[in-house]
PDB file of C-alpha atoms in Angstrom:
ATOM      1  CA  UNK B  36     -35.450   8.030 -24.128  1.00 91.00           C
ATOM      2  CA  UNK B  37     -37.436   9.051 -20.934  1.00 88.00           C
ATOM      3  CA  UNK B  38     -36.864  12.767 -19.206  1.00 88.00           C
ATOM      4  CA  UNK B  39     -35.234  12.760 -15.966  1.00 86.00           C
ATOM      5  CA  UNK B  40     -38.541  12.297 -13.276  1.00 84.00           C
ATOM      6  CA  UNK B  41     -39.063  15.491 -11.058  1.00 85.00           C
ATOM      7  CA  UNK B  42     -40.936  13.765  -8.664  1.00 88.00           C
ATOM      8  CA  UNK B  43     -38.318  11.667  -7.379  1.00 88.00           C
ATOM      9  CA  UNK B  44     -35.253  14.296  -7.501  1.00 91.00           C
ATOM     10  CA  UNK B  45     -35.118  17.838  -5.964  1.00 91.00           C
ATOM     11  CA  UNK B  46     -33.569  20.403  -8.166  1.00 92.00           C
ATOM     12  CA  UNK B  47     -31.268  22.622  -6.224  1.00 94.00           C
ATOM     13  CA  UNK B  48     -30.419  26.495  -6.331  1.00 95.00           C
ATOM     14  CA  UNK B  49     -27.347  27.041  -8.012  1.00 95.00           C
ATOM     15  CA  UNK B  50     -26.661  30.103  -6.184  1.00 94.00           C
ATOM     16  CA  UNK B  51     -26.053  27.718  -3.398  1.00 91.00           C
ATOM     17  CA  UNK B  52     -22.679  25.771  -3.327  1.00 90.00           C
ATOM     18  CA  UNK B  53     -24.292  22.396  -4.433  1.00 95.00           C
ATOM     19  CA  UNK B  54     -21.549  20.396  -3.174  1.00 94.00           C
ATOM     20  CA  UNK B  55     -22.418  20.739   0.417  1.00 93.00           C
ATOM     21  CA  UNK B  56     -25.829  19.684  -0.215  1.00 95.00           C
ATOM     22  CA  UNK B  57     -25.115  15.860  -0.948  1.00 96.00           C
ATOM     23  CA  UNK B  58     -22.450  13.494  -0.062  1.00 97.00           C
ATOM     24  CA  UNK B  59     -19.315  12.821  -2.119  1.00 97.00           C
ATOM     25  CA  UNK B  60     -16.592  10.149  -2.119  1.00 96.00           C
ATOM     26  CA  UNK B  61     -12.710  11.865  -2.960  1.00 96.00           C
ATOM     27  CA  UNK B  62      -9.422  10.703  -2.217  1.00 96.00           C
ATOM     28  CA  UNK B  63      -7.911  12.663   1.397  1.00 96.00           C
ATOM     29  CA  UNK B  64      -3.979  13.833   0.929  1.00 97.00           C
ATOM     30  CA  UNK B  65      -1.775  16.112   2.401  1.00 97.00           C
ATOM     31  CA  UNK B  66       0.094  18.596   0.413  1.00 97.00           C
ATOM     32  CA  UNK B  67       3.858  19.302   1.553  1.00 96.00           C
ATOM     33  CA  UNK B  68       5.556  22.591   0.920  1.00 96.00           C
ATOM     34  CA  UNK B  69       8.539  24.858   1.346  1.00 95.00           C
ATOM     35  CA  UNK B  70       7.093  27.986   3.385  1.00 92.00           C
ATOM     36  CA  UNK B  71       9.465  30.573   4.066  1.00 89.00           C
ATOM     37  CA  UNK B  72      12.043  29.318   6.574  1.00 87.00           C
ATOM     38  CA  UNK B  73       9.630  26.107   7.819  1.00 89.00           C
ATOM     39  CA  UNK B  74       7.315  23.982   6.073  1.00 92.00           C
ATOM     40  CA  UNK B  75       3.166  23.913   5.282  1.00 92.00           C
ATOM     41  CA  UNK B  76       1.417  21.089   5.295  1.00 94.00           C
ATOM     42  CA  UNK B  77      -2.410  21.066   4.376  1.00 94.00           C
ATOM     43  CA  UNK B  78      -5.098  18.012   3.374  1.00 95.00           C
ATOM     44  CA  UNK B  79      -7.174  18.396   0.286  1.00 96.00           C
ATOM     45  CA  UNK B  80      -9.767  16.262  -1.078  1.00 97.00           C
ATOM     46  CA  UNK B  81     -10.516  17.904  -4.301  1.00 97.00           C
ATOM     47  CA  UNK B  82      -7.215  16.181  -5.677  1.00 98.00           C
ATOM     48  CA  UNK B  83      -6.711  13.650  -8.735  1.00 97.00           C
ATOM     49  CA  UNK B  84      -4.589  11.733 -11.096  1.00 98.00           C
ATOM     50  CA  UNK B  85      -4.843  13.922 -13.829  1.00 98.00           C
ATOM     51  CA  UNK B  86      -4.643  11.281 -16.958  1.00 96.00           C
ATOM     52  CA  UNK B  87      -2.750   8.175 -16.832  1.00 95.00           C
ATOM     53  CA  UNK B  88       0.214   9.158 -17.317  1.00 96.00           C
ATOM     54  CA  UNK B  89       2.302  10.812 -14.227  1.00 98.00           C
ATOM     55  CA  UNK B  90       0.786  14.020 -13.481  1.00 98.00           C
ATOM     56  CA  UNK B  91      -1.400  14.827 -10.097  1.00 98.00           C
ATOM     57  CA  UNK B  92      -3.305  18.034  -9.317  1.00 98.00           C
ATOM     58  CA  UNK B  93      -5.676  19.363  -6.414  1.00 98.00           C
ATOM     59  CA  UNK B  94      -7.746  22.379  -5.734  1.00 98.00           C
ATOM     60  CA  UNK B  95      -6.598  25.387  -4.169  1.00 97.00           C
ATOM     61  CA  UNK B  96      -7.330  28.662  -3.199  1.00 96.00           C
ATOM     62  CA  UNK B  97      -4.824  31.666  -3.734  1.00 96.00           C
ATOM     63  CA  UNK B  98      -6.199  32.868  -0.222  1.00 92.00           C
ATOM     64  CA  UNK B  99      -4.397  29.711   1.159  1.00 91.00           C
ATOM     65  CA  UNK B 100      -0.479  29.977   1.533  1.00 92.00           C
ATOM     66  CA  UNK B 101      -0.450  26.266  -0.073  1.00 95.00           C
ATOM     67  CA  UNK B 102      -0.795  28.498  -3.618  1.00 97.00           C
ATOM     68  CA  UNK B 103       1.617  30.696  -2.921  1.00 97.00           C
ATOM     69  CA  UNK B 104       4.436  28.315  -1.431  1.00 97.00           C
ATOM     70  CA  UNK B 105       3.861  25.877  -5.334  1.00 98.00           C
ATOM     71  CA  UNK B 106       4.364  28.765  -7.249  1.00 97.00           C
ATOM     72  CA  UNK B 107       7.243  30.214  -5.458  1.00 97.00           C
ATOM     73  CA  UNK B 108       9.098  27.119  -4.746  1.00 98.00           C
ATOM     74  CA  UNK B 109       7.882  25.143  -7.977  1.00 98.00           C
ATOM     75  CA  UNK B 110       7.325  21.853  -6.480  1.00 98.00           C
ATOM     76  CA  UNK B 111       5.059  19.758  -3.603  1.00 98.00           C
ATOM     77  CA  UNK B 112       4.571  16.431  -2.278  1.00 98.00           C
ATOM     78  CA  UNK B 113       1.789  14.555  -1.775  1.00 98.00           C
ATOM     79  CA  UNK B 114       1.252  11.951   1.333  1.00 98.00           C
ATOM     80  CA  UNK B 115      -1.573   9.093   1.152  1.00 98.00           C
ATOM     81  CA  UNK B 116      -2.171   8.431   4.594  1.00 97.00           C
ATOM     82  CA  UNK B 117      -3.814   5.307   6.119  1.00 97.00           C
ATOM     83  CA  UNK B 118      -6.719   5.424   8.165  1.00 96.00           C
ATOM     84  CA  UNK B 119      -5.595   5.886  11.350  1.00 96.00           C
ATOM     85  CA  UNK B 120      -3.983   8.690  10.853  1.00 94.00           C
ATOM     86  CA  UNK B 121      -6.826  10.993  10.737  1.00 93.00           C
ATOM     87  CA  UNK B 122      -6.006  12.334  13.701  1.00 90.00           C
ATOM     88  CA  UNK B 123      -2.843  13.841  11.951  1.00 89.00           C
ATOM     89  CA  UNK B 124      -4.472  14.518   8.906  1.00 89.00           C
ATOM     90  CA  UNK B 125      -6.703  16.520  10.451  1.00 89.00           C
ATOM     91  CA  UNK B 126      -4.197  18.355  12.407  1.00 87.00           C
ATOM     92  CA  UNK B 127      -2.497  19.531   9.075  1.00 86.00           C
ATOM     93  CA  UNK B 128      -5.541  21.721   8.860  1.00 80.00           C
ATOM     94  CA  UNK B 129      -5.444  23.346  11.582  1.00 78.00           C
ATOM     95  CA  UNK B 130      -5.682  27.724  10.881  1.00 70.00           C
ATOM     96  CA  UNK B 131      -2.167  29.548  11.488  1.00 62.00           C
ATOM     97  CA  UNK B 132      -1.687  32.003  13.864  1.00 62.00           C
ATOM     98  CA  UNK B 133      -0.541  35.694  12.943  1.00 60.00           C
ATOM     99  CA  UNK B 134       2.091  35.665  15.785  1.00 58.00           C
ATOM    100  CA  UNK B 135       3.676  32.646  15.003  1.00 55.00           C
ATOM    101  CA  UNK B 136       4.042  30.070  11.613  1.00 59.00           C
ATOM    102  CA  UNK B 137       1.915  27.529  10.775  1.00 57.00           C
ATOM    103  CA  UNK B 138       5.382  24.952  10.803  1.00 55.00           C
ATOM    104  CA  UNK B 139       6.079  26.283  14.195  1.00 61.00           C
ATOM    105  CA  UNK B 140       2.914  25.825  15.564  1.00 63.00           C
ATOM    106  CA  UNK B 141       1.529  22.637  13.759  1.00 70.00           C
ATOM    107  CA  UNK B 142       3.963  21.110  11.384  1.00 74.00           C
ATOM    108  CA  UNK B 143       6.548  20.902  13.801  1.00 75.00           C
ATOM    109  CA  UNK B 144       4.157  18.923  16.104  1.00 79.00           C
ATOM    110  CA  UNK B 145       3.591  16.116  13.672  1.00 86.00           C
ATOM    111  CA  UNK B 146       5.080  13.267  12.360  1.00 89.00           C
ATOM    112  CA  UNK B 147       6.986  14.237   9.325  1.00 92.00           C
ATOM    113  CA  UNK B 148       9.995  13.049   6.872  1.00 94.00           C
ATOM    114  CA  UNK B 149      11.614  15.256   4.470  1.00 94.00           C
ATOM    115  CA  UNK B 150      11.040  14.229   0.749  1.00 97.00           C
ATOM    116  CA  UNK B 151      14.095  12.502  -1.035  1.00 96.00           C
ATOM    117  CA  UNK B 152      14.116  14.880  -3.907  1.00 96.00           C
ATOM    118  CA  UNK B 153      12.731  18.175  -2.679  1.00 97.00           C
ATOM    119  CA  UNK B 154      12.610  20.273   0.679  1.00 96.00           C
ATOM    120  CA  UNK B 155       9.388  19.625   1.593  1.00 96.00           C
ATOM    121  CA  UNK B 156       7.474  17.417   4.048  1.00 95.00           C
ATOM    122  CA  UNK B 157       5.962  14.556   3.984  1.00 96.00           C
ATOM    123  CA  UNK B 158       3.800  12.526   6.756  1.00 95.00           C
ATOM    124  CA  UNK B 159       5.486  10.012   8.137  1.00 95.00           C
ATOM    125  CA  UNK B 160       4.031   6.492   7.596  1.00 96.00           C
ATOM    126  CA  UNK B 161       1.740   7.105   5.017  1.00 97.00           C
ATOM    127  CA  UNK B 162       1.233   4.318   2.047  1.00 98.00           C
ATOM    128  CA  UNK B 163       2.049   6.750  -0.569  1.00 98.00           C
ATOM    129  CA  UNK B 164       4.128   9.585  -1.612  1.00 98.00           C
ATOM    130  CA  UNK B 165       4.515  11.735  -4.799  1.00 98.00           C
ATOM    131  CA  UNK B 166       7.238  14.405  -5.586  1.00 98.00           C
ATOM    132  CA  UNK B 167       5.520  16.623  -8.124  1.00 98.00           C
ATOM    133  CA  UNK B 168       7.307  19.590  -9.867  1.00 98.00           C
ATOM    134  CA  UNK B 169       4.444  22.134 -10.939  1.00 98.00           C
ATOM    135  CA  UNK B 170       3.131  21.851 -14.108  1.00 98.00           C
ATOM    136  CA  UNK B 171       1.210  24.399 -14.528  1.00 98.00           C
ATOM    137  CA  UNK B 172      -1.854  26.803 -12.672  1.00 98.00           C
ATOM    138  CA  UNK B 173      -5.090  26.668 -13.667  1.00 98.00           C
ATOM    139  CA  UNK B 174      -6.953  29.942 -12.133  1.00 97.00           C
ATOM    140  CA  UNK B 175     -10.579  31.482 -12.359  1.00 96.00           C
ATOM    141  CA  UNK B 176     -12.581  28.899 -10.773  1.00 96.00           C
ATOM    142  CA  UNK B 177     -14.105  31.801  -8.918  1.00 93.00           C
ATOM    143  CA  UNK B 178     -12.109  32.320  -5.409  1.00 94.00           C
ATOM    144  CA  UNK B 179     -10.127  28.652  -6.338  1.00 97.00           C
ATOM    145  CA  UNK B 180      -7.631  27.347  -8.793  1.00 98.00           C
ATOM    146  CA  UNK B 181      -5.998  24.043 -10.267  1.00 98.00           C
ATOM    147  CA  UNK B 182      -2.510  23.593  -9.295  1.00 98.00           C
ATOM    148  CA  UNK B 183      -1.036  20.273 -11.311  1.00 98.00           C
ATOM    149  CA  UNK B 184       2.384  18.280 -11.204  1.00 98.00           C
ATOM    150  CA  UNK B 185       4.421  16.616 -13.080  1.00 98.00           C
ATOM    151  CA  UNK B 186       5.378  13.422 -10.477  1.00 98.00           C
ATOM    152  CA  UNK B 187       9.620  13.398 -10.664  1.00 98.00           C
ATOM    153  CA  UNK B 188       9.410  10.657  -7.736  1.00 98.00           C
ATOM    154  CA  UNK B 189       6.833   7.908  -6.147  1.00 98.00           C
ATOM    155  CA  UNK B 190       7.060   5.509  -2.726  1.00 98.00           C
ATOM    156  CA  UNK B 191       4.983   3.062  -2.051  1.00 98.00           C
ATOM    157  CA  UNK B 192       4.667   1.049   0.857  1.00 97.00           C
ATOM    158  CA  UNK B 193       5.326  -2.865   0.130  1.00 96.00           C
ATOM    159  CA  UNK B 194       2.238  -3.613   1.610  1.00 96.00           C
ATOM    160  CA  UNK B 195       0.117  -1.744  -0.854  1.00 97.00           C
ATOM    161  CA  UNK B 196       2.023  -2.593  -3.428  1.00 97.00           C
ATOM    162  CA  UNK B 197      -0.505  -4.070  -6.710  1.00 94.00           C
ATOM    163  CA  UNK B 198       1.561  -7.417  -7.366  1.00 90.00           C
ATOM    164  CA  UNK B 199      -0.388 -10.057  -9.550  1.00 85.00           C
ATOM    165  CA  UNK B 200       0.534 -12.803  -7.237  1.00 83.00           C
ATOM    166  CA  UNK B 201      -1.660 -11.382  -4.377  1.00 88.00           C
ATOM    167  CA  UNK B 202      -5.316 -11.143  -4.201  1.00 93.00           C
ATOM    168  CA  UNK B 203      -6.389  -7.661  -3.802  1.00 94.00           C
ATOM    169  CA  UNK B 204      -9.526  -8.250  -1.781  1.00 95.00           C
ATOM    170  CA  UNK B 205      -7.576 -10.445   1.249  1.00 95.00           C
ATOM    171  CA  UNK B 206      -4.702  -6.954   0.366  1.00 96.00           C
ATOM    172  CA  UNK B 207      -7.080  -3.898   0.524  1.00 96.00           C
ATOM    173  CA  UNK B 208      -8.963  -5.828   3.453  1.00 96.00           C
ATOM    174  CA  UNK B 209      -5.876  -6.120   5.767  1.00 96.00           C
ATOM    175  CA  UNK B 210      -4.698  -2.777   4.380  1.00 97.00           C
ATOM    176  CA  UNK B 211      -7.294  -0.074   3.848  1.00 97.00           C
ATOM    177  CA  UNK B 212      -7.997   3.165   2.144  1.00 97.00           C
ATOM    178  CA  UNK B 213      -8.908   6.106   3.807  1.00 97.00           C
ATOM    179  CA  UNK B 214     -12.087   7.783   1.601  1.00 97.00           C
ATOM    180  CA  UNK B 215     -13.048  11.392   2.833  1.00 97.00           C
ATOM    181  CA  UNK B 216     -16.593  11.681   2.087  1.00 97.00           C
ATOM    182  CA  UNK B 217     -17.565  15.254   1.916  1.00 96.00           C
ATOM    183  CA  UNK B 218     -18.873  17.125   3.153  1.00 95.00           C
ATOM    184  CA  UNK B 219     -17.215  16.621   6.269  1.00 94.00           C
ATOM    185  CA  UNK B 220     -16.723  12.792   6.962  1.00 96.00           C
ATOM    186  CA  UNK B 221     -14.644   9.699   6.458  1.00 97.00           C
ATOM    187  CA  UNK B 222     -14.190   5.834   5.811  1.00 97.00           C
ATOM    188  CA  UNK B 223     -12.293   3.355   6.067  1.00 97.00           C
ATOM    189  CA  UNK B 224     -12.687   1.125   2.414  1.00 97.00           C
ATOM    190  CA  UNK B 225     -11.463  -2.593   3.021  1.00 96.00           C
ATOM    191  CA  UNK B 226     -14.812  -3.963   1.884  1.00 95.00           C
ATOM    192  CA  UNK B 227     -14.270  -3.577  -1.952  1.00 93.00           C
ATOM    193  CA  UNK B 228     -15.603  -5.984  -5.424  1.00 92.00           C
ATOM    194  CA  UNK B 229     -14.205  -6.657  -8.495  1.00 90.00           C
ATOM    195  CA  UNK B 230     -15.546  -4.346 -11.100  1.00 90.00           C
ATOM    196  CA  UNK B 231     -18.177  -5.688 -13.714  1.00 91.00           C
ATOM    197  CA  UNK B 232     -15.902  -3.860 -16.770  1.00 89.00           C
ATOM    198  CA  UNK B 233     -17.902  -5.121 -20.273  1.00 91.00           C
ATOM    199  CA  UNK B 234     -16.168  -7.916 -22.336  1.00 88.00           C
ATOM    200  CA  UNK B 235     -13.200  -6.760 -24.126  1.00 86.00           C
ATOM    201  CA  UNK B 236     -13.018  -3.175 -22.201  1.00 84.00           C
ATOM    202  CA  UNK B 237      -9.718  -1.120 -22.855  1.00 82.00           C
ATOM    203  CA  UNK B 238      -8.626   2.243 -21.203  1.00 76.00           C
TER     204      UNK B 238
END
């Protein structure tokens, strides 16, 4: 087996955050919570199925009231939106003030639905939602920790709905993913293949 080839790869400082020195594909969600009186809403990239089975989790920081709101309140949803609404998704970002709440001053101006089994947000009109009760905190990944759910409930609109009888090329092309590609940009996926998986492959 050859050794990786310096000449055609740059090694990079690790005292650096490496992540912002190439780009990344990730999934972009919003995380809804119970803050206080109002609500918190707040997108995350570093988020995952964790397994196959029906547990999620994403990366947070303690320094973010997103931590503080799972672990009083025990639970969070999770919205999937579509790419269009990237406007709103990147509204849910936006810093709080210290005079007045982050739901008063942002959630409150966005399209949102309460969740079915929980008091907590969701965006309205996104493709998919997930009620997650927390699982359990991972911390010590320097400033940022691991929160992870157990999903209790999942929505799905029809038209992203996997169903054998459609072909998922003609689906994801007329219905597309949003993709955040970090650092700090986005796509729309509609373009997508069939994966070349070897003969007899199993999970």
């Amino acid at each position: 087996m050859e050794t990786l080839s310096k000449d055609l790869f740059t090694s990079l400082d690790l005292n650096l955050p490496i992540w912002e020195r190439v780009f990344t594909i990730a999934p972009l969600v919003i995380i809804g919570t119970k803050e206080d009186k109002g609500y918190n809403l707040a997108p995350k990239h570093m988020a995952t199925p964790l397994g196959f089975g029906n547990y999620f989790g994403f990366v947070c920081t303690p320094r973010h009231g997103t931590y503080g709101n799972v672990k009083e309140n025990g639970e969070f949803t999770v919205s999937f939106p579509k790419p269009d609404q990237i406007i709103t998704t990147s509204l849910s970002a936006s810093p709080r003030e210290d005079n007045i709440s982050k739901s008063q001053g942002i959630v409150e101006a966005l399209s949102i639905v309460k969740a079915n089994g929980m008091d907590a947000p969701l965006i309205k009109d996104a493709y998919l939602y997930l009620e997650c009760e927390l699982y359990i905190i991972i911390d010590g990944f320097d400033y940022n920790s691991i929160i992870t759910g157990i999903v209790k409930a999942v929505y799905v609109d029809k038209d992203y709905l996997r169903v054998s009888e459609r072909d998922e090329q003609e689906q994801l092309y007329k219905h597309p993913l949003l993709a955040y590609i970090a650092p700090g940009r986005f796509a729309k996926v509609s373009d997508t293949f069939n994966f070349p998986f070897p003969k007899d492959f199993k999970k």
